[in-house]
Amino acid sequence: MLLLAPIGVYCGLELSFPSGTFAQVYISDCLGVSKVGFILMLFGLSSGAICFIYGPIVKYIPECIVLLLGCVIQAGLIIFLLLWKREPSYAAVIFFVVGWGAADAVWQITYSGFVAYLFPGDTTPAFGASRLWIGLGLTTGFLGSHLSSGRVSVMLYLLLVTSVVASVFYILILFTTKRMEQVFLYSVYCPKRVKCPTNGNTVVLDDLVDDINSQTAPVPLDEVKATPMSLDDVKATTEVDSTV
């Protein structure tokens, strides 16, 4: 569980940034306090949209590649804020919250998936501990937002460093568990593909099985009738069993 701690702390830290430092410094200064709710709504919509399509995505792209893309997006957005001279701009603010929301969804889903995979028999205490690390990250993020209101770069560098640390621990967990085999060999999410011997076309085996199952009409339970056995049949079966 300790290997998951840096990932959980970063999940809480990056989750607190849009509604903490970014809302306080960038949204309020550039667009006004009245626009905070609208901009954070876009953050939630972006995160929810990625959560909705995450399952189909990782069927064809390894989970580690998706997480790496999320890391690159957040690192790029942090560098963007370090270089950006704050000025009224809807495009810049919306660009940031949409990208940050997408990367946030990837981190949150990956973290929850790791907890469920590593502790299949103790999910309740494991998720309780995972929420502890996320809560610690949220506390750190909001406290940092309060203390470093005049030095925004401090929070940005803190996010960048913790992002790298969380990524390193993610790779470490991959190499120390069988999760690495499942992620890289497509044995969990990706469908099995087979080549049709007649025309050479590639067929998704999962879809083929679904098609066969859909064409097989299930027998209603009320039509299933047990065949009664006579006393002679019972005696014959008993005799066969005893000889065996």
Short mmCIF file of N, CA, C and O in Angstrom, two decimals, residues 24 48 59 99 112 121 176 201 223:
data_model
loop_
_atom_site.label_atom_id
_atom_site.label_comp_id
_atom_site.label_asym_id
_atom_site.label_seq_id
_atom_site.Cartn_x
_atom_site.Cartn_y
_atom_site.Cartn_z
N GLN A 24 -8.24 30.67 -7.73
CA GLN A 24 -7.92 31.87 -6.96
C GLN A 24 -7.09 32.87 -7.76
O GLN A 24 -7.35 34.08 -7.72
N GLY A 48 -15.50 13.93 -16.64
CA GLY A 48 -16.56 12.94 -16.80
C GLY A 48 -16.59 12.32 -18.19
O GLY A 48 -16.83 11.12 -18.34
N LYS A 59 -9.11 -0.69 -24.39
CA LYS A 59 -9.24 -1.96 -25.10
C LYS A 59 -8.24 -2.05 -26.25
O LYS A 59 -7.87 -3.13 -26.68
N GLY A 99 -8.01 20.31 -20.58
CA GLY A 99 -6.88 19.38 -20.59
C GLY A 99 -6.58 18.80 -19.23
O GLY A 99 -6.31 17.61 -19.09
N SER A 112 -7.55 3.98 -8.81
CA SER A 112 -8.59 3.09 -8.29
C SER A 112 -8.44 1.68 -8.83
O SER A 112 -8.64 0.70 -8.10
N GLY A 121 -9.10 -9.07 -2.07
CA GLY A 121 -9.84 -9.61 -0.93
C GLY A 121 -10.07 -8.63 0.19
O GLY A 121 -10.81 -8.93 1.14
N THR A 176 6.91 -4.77 -10.40
CA THR A 176 6.95 -5.64 -9.23
C THR A 176 5.70 -6.49 -9.08
O THR A 176 5.59 -7.27 -8.14
N ASN A 201 -9.35 -12.61 -42.97
CA ASN A 201 -9.71 -11.41 -42.23
C ASN A 201 -9.49 -11.63 -40.73
O ASN A 201 -9.64 -12.74 -40.22
N GLU A 223 -39.79 -24.35 -19.29
CA GLU A 223 -39.83 -25.40 -20.29
C GLU A 223 -38.85 -26.54 -20.00
O GLU A 223 -38.84 -27.55 -20.68
#
